[in-house]
mmCIF file of C-alpha atoms (C1' of nucleotides) in Angstrom:
data_model
loop_
_atom_site.group_PDB
_atom_site.id
_atom_site.type_symbol
_atom_site.label_atom_id
_atom_site.label_comp_id
_atom_site.label_asym_id
_atom_site.label_seq_id
_atom_site.Cartn_x
_atom_site.Cartn_y
_atom_site.Cartn_z
ATOM 1 C CA UNK J 13 9.928 -39.827 -13.316
ATOM 2 C CA UNK J 14 8.886 -36.503 -14.237
ATOM 3 C CA UNK J 15 11.221 -33.829 -15.598
ATOM 4 C CA UNK J 16 11.514 -31.594 -12.330
ATOM 5 C CA UNK J 17 9.756 -33.331 -9.665
ATOM 6 C CA UNK J 18 8.260 -30.173 -8.253
ATOM 7 C CA UNK J 19 4.335 -29.446 -8.176
ATOM 8 C CA UNK J 20 4.475 -25.968 -9.614
ATOM 9 C CA UNK J 21 3.999 -26.867 -13.101
ATOM 10 C CA UNK J 22 0.323 -26.538 -13.110
ATOM 11 C CA UNK J 23 0.242 -22.972 -12.224
ATOM 12 C CA UNK J 24 3.049 -21.852 -14.743
ATOM 13 C CA UNK J 25 1.121 -23.657 -17.368
ATOM 14 C CA UNK J 26 -2.338 -22.285 -16.767
ATOM 15 C CA UNK J 27 -0.798 -18.888 -16.280
ATOM 16 C CA UNK J 28 0.963 -19.277 -19.712
ATOM 17 C CA UNK J 29 -2.142 -20.333 -21.106
ATOM 18 C CA UNK J 30 -4.257 -17.553 -19.750
ATOM 19 C CA UNK J 31 -1.821 -15.198 -21.216
ATOM 20 C CA UNK J 32 -1.947 -16.470 -24.748
ATOM 21 C CA UNK J 33 -5.638 -16.914 -24.439
ATOM 22 C CA UNK J 34 -5.662 -13.198 -23.852
ATOM 23 C CA UNK J 35 -3.709 -12.623 -26.964
ATOM 24 C CA UNK J 36 -0.282 -11.824 -25.232
ATOM 25 C CA UNK J 37 2.679 -13.030 -27.289
ATOM 26 C CA UNK J 38 5.287 -15.336 -25.643
ATOM 27 C CA UNK J 39 7.992 -12.730 -24.729
ATOM 28 C CA UNK J 40 11.366 -13.160 -22.911
ATOM 29 C CA UNK J 41 10.422 -10.845 -19.724
ATOM 30 C CA UNK J 42 6.969 -12.479 -19.501
ATOM 31 C CA UNK J 43 8.425 -15.944 -19.485
ATOM 32 C CA UNK J 44 10.971 -14.877 -16.943
ATOM 33 C CA UNK J 45 8.637 -13.380 -14.555
ATOM 34 C CA UNK J 46 6.232 -16.456 -14.836
ATOM 35 C CA UNK J 47 9.276 -18.895 -14.009
ATOM 36 C CA UNK J 48 10.120 -16.643 -11.071
ATOM 37 C CA UNK J 49 6.744 -16.570 -9.697
ATOM 38 C CA UNK J 50 6.686 -20.380 -10.254
ATOM 39 C CA UNK J 51 9.414 -20.858 -8.095
ATOM 40 C CA UNK J 52 8.563 -18.740 -5.158
ATOM 41 C CA UNK J 53 6.504 -19.952 -2.185
ATOM 42 C CA UNK J 54 5.259 -16.730 -0.925
ATOM 43 C CA UNK J 55 4.521 -13.215 -2.007
ATOM 44 C CA UNK J 56 7.327 -11.203 -2.859
ATOM 45 C CA UNK J 57 7.766 -7.333 -3.854
ATOM 46 C CA UNK J 58 8.426 -6.247 -7.420
ATOM 47 C CA UNK J 59 12.140 -5.407 -6.355
ATOM 48 C CA UNK J 60 12.409 -8.762 -4.910
ATOM 49 C CA UNK J 61 11.192 -10.385 -7.872
ATOM 50 C CA UNK J 62 13.604 -8.181 -10.062
ATOM 51 C CA UNK J 63 16.508 -9.087 -7.999
ATOM 52 C CA UNK J 64 15.710 -12.668 -8.060
ATOM 53 C CA UNK J 65 15.620 -12.583 -11.722
ATOM 54 C CA UNK J 66 18.934 -10.814 -12.025
ATOM 55 C CA UNK J 67 20.423 -13.413 -9.787
ATOM 56 C CA UNK J 68 19.313 -16.211 -11.879
ATOM 57 C CA UNK J 69 20.866 -14.424 -14.780
ATOM 58 C CA UNK J 70 17.502 -13.515 -16.348
ATOM 59 C CA UNK J 71 17.512 -9.727 -15.814
ATOM 60 C CA UNK J 72 14.328 -8.191 -16.713
ATOM 61 C CA UNK J 73 13.779 -4.426 -16.798
ATOM 62 C CA UNK J 74 11.713 -2.904 -13.920
ATOM 63 C CA UNK J 75 9.021 -1.662 -15.916
ATOM 64 C CA UNK J 76 8.461 -4.972 -17.406
ATOM 65 C CA UNK J 77 8.394 -6.620 -14.052
ATOM 66 C CA UNK J 78 5.573 -4.387 -13.091
ATOM 67 C CA UNK J 79 4.018 -4.574 -16.481
ATOM 68 C CA UNK J 80 3.728 -8.219 -16.358
ATOM 69 C CA UNK J 81 2.786 -8.624 -12.677
ATOM 70 C CA UNK J 82 -0.224 -6.354 -13.624
ATOM 71 C CA UNK J 83 -1.151 -8.442 -16.536
ATOM 72 C CA UNK J 84 -1.179 -11.564 -14.379
ATOM 73 C CA UNK J 85 -2.969 -10.034 -11.632
ATOM 74 C CA UNK J 86 -5.645 -8.671 -13.977
ATOM 75 C CA UNK J 87 -5.824 -12.109 -15.483
ATOM 76 C CA UNK J 88 -6.545 -13.324 -11.859
ATOM 77 C CA UNK J 89 -3.413 -15.693 -11.773
ATOM 78 C CA UNK J 90 -1.418 -13.780 -9.490
ATOM 79 C CA UNK J 91 -2.446 -12.268 -6.348
ATOM 80 C CA UNK J 92 -1.565 -8.697 -5.288
ATOM 81 C CA UNK J 93 -1.329 -7.951 -1.593
ATOM 82 C CA UNK J 94 -0.485 -4.888 0.310
ATOM 83 C CA UNK J 95 0.582 -5.751 3.697
ATOM 84 C CA UNK J 96 0.935 -2.287 5.119
ATOM 85 C CA UNK J 97 4.604 -2.146 4.162
ATOM 86 C CA UNK J 98 4.131 0.567 1.761
ATOM 87 C CA UNK J 99 4.775 -1.668 -1.321
ATOM 88 C CA UNK J 100 2.821 -4.434 -3.045
ATOM 89 C CA UNK J 101 3.649 -8.067 -3.025
ATOM 90 C CA UNK J 102 2.678 -10.665 -5.606
ATOM 91 C CA UNK J 103 2.429 -14.356 -5.595
ATOM 92 C CA UNK J 104 0.975 -17.016 -7.836
ATOM 93 C CA UNK J 105 -2.721 -17.631 -7.244
ATOM 94 C CA UNK J 106 -2.592 -21.664 -6.703
ATOM 95 C CA UNK J 107 -5.998 -22.776 -5.851
ATOM 96 C CA UNK J 108 -4.316 -25.644 -3.861
ATOM 97 C CA UNK J 109 -2.111 -23.473 -1.606
ATOM 98 C CA UNK J 110 -4.678 -20.480 -0.904
ATOM 99 C CA UNK J 111 -3.229 -18.691 1.995
ATOM 100 C CA UNK J 112 -3.261 -15.442 3.861
ATOM 101 C CA UNK J 113 -0.159 -13.473 5.765
ATOM 102 C CA UNK J 114 1.235 -12.720 9.237
ATOM 103 C CA UNK J 115 3.224 -9.647 9.181
ATOM 104 C CA UNK J 116 5.817 -8.838 11.898
ATOM 105 C CA UNK J 117 5.586 -5.101 12.337
ATOM 106 C CA UNK J 118 9.209 -5.019 13.896
ATOM 107 C CA UNK J 119 11.463 -6.943 11.531
ATOM 108 C CA UNK J 120 9.011 -7.066 8.340
ATOM 109 C CA UNK J 121 8.837 -10.817 8.270
ATOM 110 C CA UNK J 122 6.030 -12.326 6.066
ATOM 111 C CA UNK J 123 4.777 -15.702 7.086
ATOM 112 C CA UNK J 124 1.938 -17.410 5.419
ATOM 113 C CA UNK J 125 -1.052 -19.259 7.023
ATOM 114 C CA UNK J 126 -4.246 -20.907 6.017
ATOM 115 C CA UNK J 127 -7.496 -21.587 7.892
ATOM 116 C CA UNK J 128 -10.488 -23.271 6.810
ATOM 117 C CA UNK J 129 -13.088 -21.603 9.410
ATOM 118 C CA UNK J 130 -11.653 -18.485 8.140
ATOM 119 C CA UNK J 131 -12.409 -19.170 4.606
ATOM 120 C CA UNK J 132 -15.992 -20.554 5.496
ATOM 121 C CA UNK J 133 -16.426 -17.001 7.392
ATOM 122 C CA UNK J 134 -15.279 -15.055 4.296
ATOM 123 C CA UNK J 135 -17.673 -17.187 1.919
ATOM 124 C CA UNK J 136 -20.649 -16.524 4.240
ATOM 125 C CA UNK J 137 -19.900 -12.783 4.051
ATOM 126 C CA UNK J 138 -19.264 -12.810 0.372
ATOM 127 C CA UNK J 139 -22.752 -14.277 -0.151
ATOM 128 C CA UNK J 140 -24.413 -11.964 2.297
ATOM 129 C CA UNK J 141 -23.162 -8.510 0.893
ATOM 130 C CA UNK J 142 -24.369 -6.611 -1.946
ATOM 131 C CA UNK J 143 -21.042 -6.821 -3.694
ATOM 132 C CA UNK J 144 -19.675 -9.448 -6.259
ATOM 133 C CA UNK J 145 -16.741 -10.405 -4.291
ATOM 134 C CA UNK J 146 -13.888 -11.754 -6.364
ATOM 135 C CA UNK J 147 -11.016 -11.801 -4.070
ATOM 136 C CA UNK J 148 -10.283 -11.177 -0.245
ATOM 137 C CA UNK J 149 -6.987 -10.548 1.709
ATOM 138 C CA UNK J 150 -6.369 -10.931 5.243
ATOM 139 C CA UNK J 151 -3.432 -9.603 7.217
ATOM 140 C CA UNK J 152 -2.569 -10.319 10.879
ATOM 141 C CA UNK J 153 -0.083 -7.811 12.209
ATOM 142 C CA UNK J 154 1.944 -8.667 15.356
ATOM 143 C CA UNK J 155 5.387 -9.466 16.386
ATOM 144 C CA UNK J 156 7.040 -12.730 15.356
ATOM 145 C CA UNK J 157 8.609 -15.213 17.913
ATOM 146 C CA UNK J 158 12.198 -13.836 17.198
ATOM 147 C CA UNK J 159 11.352 -10.215 17.719
ATOM 148 C CA UNK J 160 9.610 -11.064 20.961
ATOM 149 C CA UNK J 161 12.554 -13.019 22.252
ATOM 150 C CA UNK E 6 -28.786 16.050 28.401
ATOM 151 C CA UNK E 7 -25.324 15.442 27.143
ATOM 152 C CA UNK E 8 -23.321 18.419 25.582
ATOM 153 C CA UNK E 9 -23.510 17.135 21.913
ATOM 154 C CA UNK E 10 -25.371 14.113 21.831
ATOM 155 C CA UNK E 11 -23.069 12.078 19.573
ATOM 156 C CA UNK E 12 -21.103 8.915 20.916
ATOM 157 C CA UNK E 13 -17.870 9.743 19.555
ATOM 158 C CA UNK E 14 -16.381 11.699 22.382
ATOM 159 C CA UNK E 15 -15.215 8.761 24.012
ATOM 160 C CA UNK E 16 -12.631 8.050 21.326
ATOM 161 C CA UNK E 17 -11.273 11.546 20.900
ATOM 162 C CA UNK E 18 -10.820 11.832 24.800
ATOM 163 C CA UNK E 19 -8.951 8.482 25.090
ATOM 164 C CA UNK E 20 -6.809 9.302 21.994
ATOM 165 C CA UNK E 21 -6.013 12.809 23.440
ATOM 166 C CA UNK E 22 -5.190 11.077 26.866
ATOM 167 C CA UNK E 23 -2.778 8.513 25.036
ATOM 168 C CA UNK E 24 -1.045 11.483 23.530
ATOM 169 C CA UNK E 25 -0.507 13.243 26.483
ATOM 170 C CA UNK E 26 0.396 10.186 28.372
ATOM 171 C CA UNK E 27 3.110 9.456 25.837
ATOM 172 C CA UNK E 28 4.535 12.939 26.577
ATOM 173 C CA UNK E 29 3.112 14.923 23.526
ATOM 174 C CA UNK E 30 2.145 18.596 23.920
ATOM 175 C CA UNK E 31 -1.031 19.834 22.742
ATOM 176 C CA UNK E 32 -0.404 21.450 19.559
ATOM 177 C CA UNK E 33 -2.941 22.803 17.026
ATOM 178 C CA UNK E 34 -2.341 20.355 14.179
ATOM 179 C CA UNK E 35 -2.755 17.528 16.498
ATOM 180 C CA UNK E 36 -5.855 18.626 17.938
ATOM 181 C CA UNK E 37 -7.328 19.330 14.376
ATOM 182 C CA UNK E 38 -6.510 15.930 13.107
ATOM 183 C CA UNK E 39 -7.901 14.412 16.161
ATOM 184 C CA UNK E 40 -11.134 16.147 15.761
ATOM 185 C CA UNK E 41 -11.353 15.380 12.189
ATOM 186 C CA UNK E 42 -10.838 11.720 12.794
ATOM 187 C CA UNK E 43 -13.432 11.793 15.323
ATOM 188 C CA UNK E 44 -15.853 13.271 12.786
ATOM 189 C CA UNK E 45 -15.412 10.419 10.180
ATOM 190 C CA UNK E 46 -17.256 7.226 10.058
ATOM 191 C CA UNK E 47 -14.767 5.178 7.755
ATOM 192 C CA UNK E 48 -11.166 5.225 6.731
ATOM 193 C CA UNK E 49 -9.918 8.114 4.774
ATOM 194 C CA UNK E 50 -6.540 8.888 2.997
ATOM 195 C CA UNK E 51 -4.098 11.406 4.296
ATOM 196 C CA UNK E 52 -5.287 13.759 1.211
ATOM 197 C CA UNK E 53 -8.861 13.206 2.140
ATOM 198 C CA UNK E 54 -8.095 14.267 5.821
ATOM 199 C CA UNK E 55 -6.073 17.243 4.670
ATOM 200 C CA UNK E 56 -8.803 18.493 2.361
ATOM 201 C CA UNK E 57 -11.538 18.006 5.166
ATOM 202 C CA UNK E 58 -9.504 20.030 7.641
ATOM 203 C CA UNK E 59 -8.931 22.669 4.984
ATOM 204 C CA UNK E 60 -12.911 22.749 4.485
ATOM 205 C CA UNK E 61 -13.549 23.075 7.978
ATOM 206 C CA UNK E 62 -11.190 26.028 8.087
ATOM 207 C CA UNK E 63 -8.610 24.304 10.021
ATOM 208 C CA UNK E 64 -5.739 23.837 7.480
ATOM 209 C CA UNK E 65 -2.978 21.633 8.554
ATOM 210 C CA UNK E 66 0.248 21.161 6.635
ATOM 211 C CA UNK E 67 0.404 17.864 4.991
ATOM 212 C CA UNK E 68 3.488 16.883 6.827
ATOM 213 C CA UNK E 69 1.724 17.448 9.994
ATOM 214 C CA UNK E 70 -1.166 15.299 8.982
ATOM 215 C CA UNK E 71 1.124 12.385 8.295
ATOM 216 C CA UNK E 72 3.206 12.928 11.385
ATOM 217 C CA UNK E 73 0.033 12.937 13.665
ATOM 218 C CA UNK E 74 -1.556 10.039 11.934
ATOM 219 C CA UNK E 75 1.672 8.086 12.408
ATOM 220 C CA UNK E 76 1.812 8.858 16.106
ATOM 221 C CA UNK E 77 -1.838 7.952 16.805
ATOM 222 C CA UNK E 78 -1.247 4.813 14.790
ATOM 223 C CA UNK E 79 1.870 4.059 16.829
ATOM 224 C CA UNK E 80 -0.182 4.605 20.190
ATOM 225 C CA UNK E 81 -2.937 2.186 18.821
ATOM 226 C CA UNK E 82 -5.718 4.570 18.734
ATOM 227 C CA UNK E 83 -5.825 4.801 14.963
ATOM 228 C CA UNK E 84 -6.071 2.232 12.443
ATOM 229 C CA UNK E 85 -4.072 2.155 9.289
ATOM 230 C CA UNK E 86 -5.252 0.234 6.426
ATOM 231 C CA UNK E 87 -4.043 -0.463 2.867
ATOM 232 C CA UNK E 88 -6.896 -1.332 0.708
ATOM 233 C CA UNK E 89 -4.724 -2.046 -2.440
ATOM 234 C CA UNK E 90 -5.384 1.267 -3.819
ATOM 235 C CA UNK E 91 -1.825 2.587 -3.396
ATOM 236 C CA UNK E 92 -2.318 4.695 -0.673
ATOM 237 C CA UNK E 93 -3.065 4.265 2.960
ATOM 238 C CA UNK E 94 -6.293 5.140 4.907
ATOM 239 C CA UNK E 95 -6.725 6.066 8.570
ATOM 240 C CA UNK E 96 -9.661 5.777 10.885
ATOM 241 C CA UNK E 97 -10.226 6.041 14.679
ATOM 242 C CA UNK E 98 -9.856 2.699 16.292
ATOM 243 C CA UNK E 99 -13.269 2.590 18.090
ATOM 244 C CA UNK E 100 -13.528 -0.722 20.066
ATOM 245 C CA UNK E 101 -17.484 -0.431 19.740
ATOM 246 C CA UNK E 102 -17.355 -0.036 15.979
ATOM 247 C CA UNK E 103 -14.750 -2.626 14.931
ATOM 248 C CA UNK E 104 -15.200 -3.246 11.119
ATOM 249 C CA UNK E 105 -13.514 -4.260 7.977
ATOM 250 C CA UNK E 106 -13.706 -3.078 4.337
ATOM 251 C CA UNK E 107 -15.264 -4.101 0.984
ATOM 252 C CA UNK E 108 -13.530 -2.470 -1.823
ATOM 253 C CA UNK E 109 -15.120 -1.810 -5.351
ATOM 254 C CA UNK E 110 -12.152 -2.326 -7.781
ATOM 255 C CA UNK E 111 -13.822 -0.515 -10.485
ATOM 256 C CA UNK E 112 -14.936 2.808 -8.841
ATOM 257 C CA UNK E 113 -12.843 2.642 -5.663
ATOM 258 C CA UNK E 114 -15.847 2.696 -3.265
ATOM 259 C CA UNK E 115 -14.975 1.838 0.318
ATOM 260 C CA UNK E 116 -17.728 0.229 2.437
ATOM 261 C CA UNK E 117 -17.369 -1.110 5.877
ATOM 262 C CA UNK E 118 -18.879 -4.346 7.248
ATOM 263 C CA UNK E 119 -18.582 -6.237 10.415
ATOM 264 C CA UNK E 120 -19.124 -9.803 11.054
ATOM 265 C CA UNK E 121 -18.941 -11.974 14.468
ATOM 266 C CA UNK E 122 -18.093 -15.357 12.942
ATOM 267 C CA UNK E 123 -15.292 -13.592 11.192
ATOM 268 C CA UNK E 124 -13.806 -12.016 14.320
ATOM 269 C CA UNK E 125 -14.274 -15.338 16.051
ATOM 270 C CA UNK E 126 -12.228 -17.081 13.359
ATOM 271 C CA UNK E 127 -9.535 -14.453 13.627
ATOM 272 C CA UNK E 128 -9.448 -14.853 17.361
ATOM 273 C CA UNK E 129 -8.934 -18.523 17.172
ATOM 274 C CA UNK E 130 -6.109 -18.222 14.496
ATOM 275 C CA UNK E 131 -4.412 -15.318 16.825
ATOM 276 C CA UNK E 132 -4.178 -18.006 19.555
ATOM 277 C CA UNK E 133 -2.838 -20.669 17.575
ATOM 278 C CA UNK E 134 0.004 -19.004 15.963
ATOM 279 C CA UNK E 135 3.473 -18.384 17.055
ATOM 280 C CA UNK E 136 2.750 -14.529 16.757
ATOM 281 C CA UNK E 137 1.767 -12.005 19.009
ATOM 282 C CA UNK E 138 -1.195 -10.583 16.887
ATOM 283 C CA UNK E 139 -1.873 -7.020 17.602
ATOM 284 C CA UNK E 140 -4.236 -6.123 14.835
ATOM 285 C CA UNK E 141 -5.861 -7.660 11.742
ATOM 286 C CA UNK E 142 -7.380 -6.348 8.592
ATOM 287 C CA UNK E 143 -9.605 -7.917 6.332
ATOM 288 C CA UNK E 144 -10.291 -6.626 2.698
ATOM 289 C CA UNK E 145 -12.999 -8.076 0.318
ATOM 290 C CA UNK E 146 -12.458 -6.781 -3.245
ATOM 291 C CA UNK E 147 -15.182 -6.916 -5.891
ATOM 292 C CA UNK E 148 -17.716 -4.783 -7.725
ATOM 293 C CA UNK E 149 -20.307 -2.964 -5.907
ATOM 294 C CA UNK E 150 -24.070 -2.790 -6.874
ATOM 295 C CA UNK E 151 -23.729 0.365 -8.869
ATOM 296 C CA UNK E 152 -20.786 -0.719 -10.928
ATOM 297 C CA UNK E 153 -22.494 -3.992 -11.633
ATOM 298 C CA UNK E 154 -25.601 -2.354 -12.737
ATOM 299 C "C1'" DA V 18 5.494 -6.397 -42.569
ATOM 300 C "C1'" DT V 19 2.938 -5.715 -38.819
ATOM 301 C "C1'" DT V 20 1.950 -5.677 -34.374
ATOM 302 C "C1'" DG V 21 3.174 -6.476 -29.736
ATOM 303 C "C1'" DT V 22 7.217 -6.234 -26.334
ATOM 304 C "C1'" DT V 23 11.061 -4.783 -23.943
ATOM 305 C "C1'" DG V 24 14.249 -1.572 -21.661
ATOM 306 C "C1'" DC V 25 15.482 2.799 -20.199
ATOM 307 C "C1'" DA V 26 14.909 7.135 -18.461
ATOM 308 C "C1'" DA V 27 11.607 10.437 -17.235
ATOM 309 C "C1'" DA V 28 7.530 11.507 -14.941
ATOM 310 C "C1'" DG V 29 4.045 10.703 -11.347
ATOM 311 C "C1'" DT V 30 2.139 9.784 -6.855
ATOM 312 C "C1'" DG V 31 2.036 9.023 -2.113
ATOM 313 C "C1'" DT V 32 5.033 9.697 1.956
ATOM 314 C "C1'" DT V 33 8.985 11.225 4.813
ATOM 315 C "C1'" DT V 34 12.506 14.560 6.216
ATOM 316 C "C1'" DG V 35 15.451 19.006 7.059
ATOM 317 C "C1'" DC V 36 14.977 23.083 8.855
ATOM 318 C "C1'" DA V 37 13.640 27.440 10.282
ATOM 319 C "C1'" DC V 38 9.997 29.681 12.926
ATOM 320 C "C1'" DA V 39 6.191 29.477 16.108
ATOM 321 C "C1'" DA V 40 4.112 27.545 20.126
ATOM 322 C "C1'" DA V 41 3.666 24.865 24.546
ATOM 323 C "C1'" DC V 42 5.495 23.917 28.549
ATOM 324 C "C1'" DG K 12 14.144 29.791 28.129
ATOM 325 C "C1'" DT K 13 14.024 25.236 26.797
ATOM 326 C "C1'" DT K 14 12.064 21.908 24.312
ATOM 327 C "C1'" DT K 15 8.661 20.454 20.998
ATOM 328 C "C1'" DG K 16 5.224 21.012 17.269
ATOM 329 C "C1'" DT K 17 4.437 23.001 12.818
ATOM 330 C "C1'" DG K 18 4.621 24.179 7.698
ATOM 331 C "C1'" DC K 19 7.121 24.605 3.837
ATOM 332 C "C1'" DA K 20 9.866 22.850 0.404
ATOM 333 C "C1'" DA K 21 12.758 19.271 -0.776
ATOM 334 C "C1'" DA K 22 13.987 14.517 -0.940
ATOM 335 C "C1'" DC K 23 12.253 9.931 -1.251
ATOM 336 C "C1'" DA K 24 10.584 5.294 -2.613
ATOM 337 C "C1'" DC K 25 7.616 2.730 -5.366
ATOM 338 C "C1'" DT K 26 5.203 2.615 -9.640
ATOM 339 C "C1'" DT K 27 3.625 4.022 -14.259
ATOM 340 C "C1'" DT K 28 4.431 5.844 -18.781
ATOM 341 C "C1'" DG K 29 6.698 7.615 -23.305
ATOM 342 C "C1'" DC K 30 9.303 6.252 -26.494
ATOM 343 C "C1'" DA K 31 12.711 4.130 -29.612
ATOM 344 C "C1'" DA K 32 14.818 -0.353 -30.554
ATOM 345 C "C1'" DC K 33 13.466 -5.282 -30.849
ATOM 346 C "C1'" DA K 34 11.276 -9.599 -31.331
ATOM 347 C "C1'" DA K 35 7.118 -12.562 -31.999
ATOM 348 C "C1'" DT K 36 3.940 -13.776 -35.411
#
DNA sequence: ATTGTTGCAAAGTGTTTGCACAAAC
DNA sequence: GTTTGTGCAAACACTTTGCAACAAT
């Protein structure tokens, strides 16, 4: 049986490889942030990531959290999204779990969703425009079930 | 012949009406911001709006710019978008010119686009999810023609 | 030994808020 | 005359940067 049983390792490994290929050394903060991202299912803010790291006993300075997230985003292995909440959110860019977000404007809940027709529409647009499209971000705003209740 | 010939009046009028219906008084700052929004084709930042107002000789305090934009957004007549540039942008929400944005990550250029199949895909998703979707925002990131040249 | 990495604190930037004065009703 | 709107400056929240100590190579 595999060491951990979860299916996230592929991302963490390729992200670590991307870092070393780019000439970065293997530092403690970098490894910790990578581990945290690997463990999260959806996009978290830098503060949430910092808190999660502290919670797991691997505290990392805030500046380092931001620096590492920026590096990873630059390398294309982390997605940075702004959901209209005044702060950025970060999540691992897993090819096999590409998704977008629903945001509840009342309680702030963030829920992921994915949709093939939507991706096809985006792909078609990307071919049509005079832009080399590298990423896309779709945010649906509204009220979640709990807040409507 | 119509007074001005441009087609923007419908928005400014309905926005002004929404404001008075909501119980807001007709103040100078409010009118100036409304006029500015009415004159712009795409989403501008609060600073850009403030500068544009100063340029037209209708200077408005920064706080008022933000306050009015927030009111208008709250009333649903202004769209607030975050394009990953660390600041919000605002534009009049004209039913007849619904569009989304391409962002050049190198020079910061913001270009609007619209696409029917994309809107249909969004509408289909909105029906499917357990969320009352009120708005959606689509951002395509990439490199514009100039920056690739 | 050299060079990159980290944490802290300070600075920066966009946005919001408190408050006194002015304007709308 | 009462209530709301406005501008200024201060406060705020998130993010970035400078720098000295530290760790990786």
